[in-house]
Amino acid sequence: PEADTISSGRFFHRIHSSSAEFLGAILLLNEQENFIGEEEEGYLRRISQLLSVALEQRRNSRQLSQQRQVLRAVIDLSPNII
């Protein structure tokens, strides 16, 4: 699907980072039509927002860890600099 949709037993919502990078999507399928009302849609959109924050934090944490490892290696190889 190109855009977020709620129709005939389907909910599809794209998850983006704060910089609009695509991170993933949520897709719910149900045999019943109109199984998602306004309240459920609000919950699902909030869950999408929370997933976006969690995924960004995880990615940022990994990047920070990698940068620390590089910096530690530089420091260990050049003890006279510090």
Tab-separated table of N, CA and C in Angstrom, residues 45-75:
chain	number	residue	atom	x	y	z
A	45	ARG	N	-2.156	4.167	16.121
A	45	ARG	CA	-1.260	5.254	15.706
A	45	ARG	C	-0.296	5.623	16.844
A	46	ARG	N	-0.767	5.593	18.073
A	46	ARG	CA	0.107	5.879	19.222
A	46	ARG	C	1.165	4.778	19.356
A	47	ILE	N	0.770	3.530	19.169
A	47	ILE	CA	1.735	2.426	19.203
A	47	ILE	C	2.784	2.636	18.115
A	48	SER	N	2.373	3.079	16.942
A	48	SER	CA	3.316	3.356	15.861
A	48	SER	C	4.310	4.438	16.267
A	49	GLN	N	3.818	5.468	16.929
A	49	GLN	CA	4.702	6.544	17.388
A	49	GLN	C	5.707	6.022	18.414
A	50	LEU	N	5.237	5.195	19.335
A	50	LEU	CA	6.131	4.634	20.350
A	50	LEU	C	7.175	3.724	19.717
A	51	LEU	N	6.768	2.933	18.736
A	51	LEU	CA	7.730	2.088	18.019
A	51	LEU	C	8.772	2.937	17.304
A	52	SER	N	8.354	4.017	16.722
A	52	SER	CA	9.278	4.913	16.036
A	52	SER	C	10.334	5.447	17.009
A	53	VAL	N	9.894	5.891	18.158
A	53	VAL	CA	10.824	6.406	19.174
A	53	VAL	C	11.770	5.307	19.639
A	54	ALA	N	11.241	4.123	19.907
A	54	ALA	CA	12.072	3.009	20.384
A	54	ALA	C	13.102	2.595	19.332
A	55	LEU	N	12.678	2.516	18.073
A	55	LEU	CA	13.610	2.135	17.007
A	55	LEU	C	14.706	3.182	16.821
A	56	GLU	N	14.336	4.456	16.893
A	56	GLU	CA	15.338	5.518	16.773
A	56	GLU	C	16.319	5.491	17.939
A	57	GLN	N	15.808	5.306	19.138
A	57	GLN	CA	16.686	5.245	20.305
A	57	GLN	C	17.647	4.072	20.208
A	58	ARG	N	17.163	2.934	19.756
A	58	ARG	CA	18.019	1.760	19.609
A	58	ARG	C	19.111	2.013	18.572
A	59	ARG	N	18.728	2.584	17.455
A	59	ARG	CA	19.715	2.888	16.412
A	59	ARG	C	20.743	3.897	16.924
A	60	ASN	N	20.282	4.944	17.593
A	60	ASN	CA	21.193	5.952	18.132
A	60	ASN	C	22.134	5.365	19.165
A	61	SER	N	21.630	4.475	19.995
A	61	SER	CA	22.456	3.819	21.006
A	61	SER	C	23.546	2.977	20.350
A	62	ARG	N	23.186	2.250	19.306
A	62	ARG	CA	24.176	1.438	18.577
A	62	ARG	C	25.241	2.319	17.930
A	63	GLN	N	24.825	3.417	17.325
A	63	GLN	CA	25.774	4.327	16.693
A	63	GLN	C	26.719	4.933	17.729
A	64	LEU	N	26.178	5.320	18.867
A	64	LEU	CA	27.000	5.887	19.934
A	64	LEU	C	28.006	4.868	20.446
A	65	SER	N	27.576	3.629	20.602
A	65	SER	CA	28.468	2.565	21.049
A	65	SER	C	29.599	2.342	20.050
A	66	GLN	N	29.274	2.353	18.780
A	66	GLN	CA	30.298	2.182	17.744
A	66	GLN	C	31.289	3.348	17.768
A	67	GLN	N	30.789	4.558	17.931
A	67	GLN	CA	31.658	5.724	17.983
A	67	GLN	C	32.569	5.673	19.211
A	68	ARG	N	32.042	5.216	20.330
A	68	ARG	CA	32.865	5.072	21.533
A	68	ARG	C	33.977	4.049	21.320
A	69	GLN	N	33.661	2.947	20.644
A	69	GLN	CA	34.668	1.923	20.379
A	69	GLN	C	35.790	2.479	19.502
A	70	VAL	N	35.427	3.250	18.480
A	70	VAL	CA	36.437	3.856	17.610
A	70	VAL	C	37.288	4.833	18.406
A	71	LEU	N	36.657	5.675	19.187
A	71	LEU	CA	37.383	6.655	19.990
A	71	LEU	C	38.309	5.961	20.986
A	72	ARG	N	37.838	4.901	21.626
A	72	ARG	CA	38.655	4.151	22.579
A	72	ARG	C	39.876	3.560	21.883
A	73	ALA	N	39.668	3.033	20.671
A	73	ALA	CA	40.793	2.466	19.917
A	73	ALA	C	41.819	3.541	19.579
A	74	VAL	N	41.351	4.720	19.183
A	74	VAL	CA	42.260	5.825	18.881
A	74	VAL	C	43.033	6.235	20.128
A	75	ILE	N	42.355	6.354	21.238
A	75	ILE	CA	43.004	6.741	22.491
A	75	ILE	C	44.023	5.691	22.924
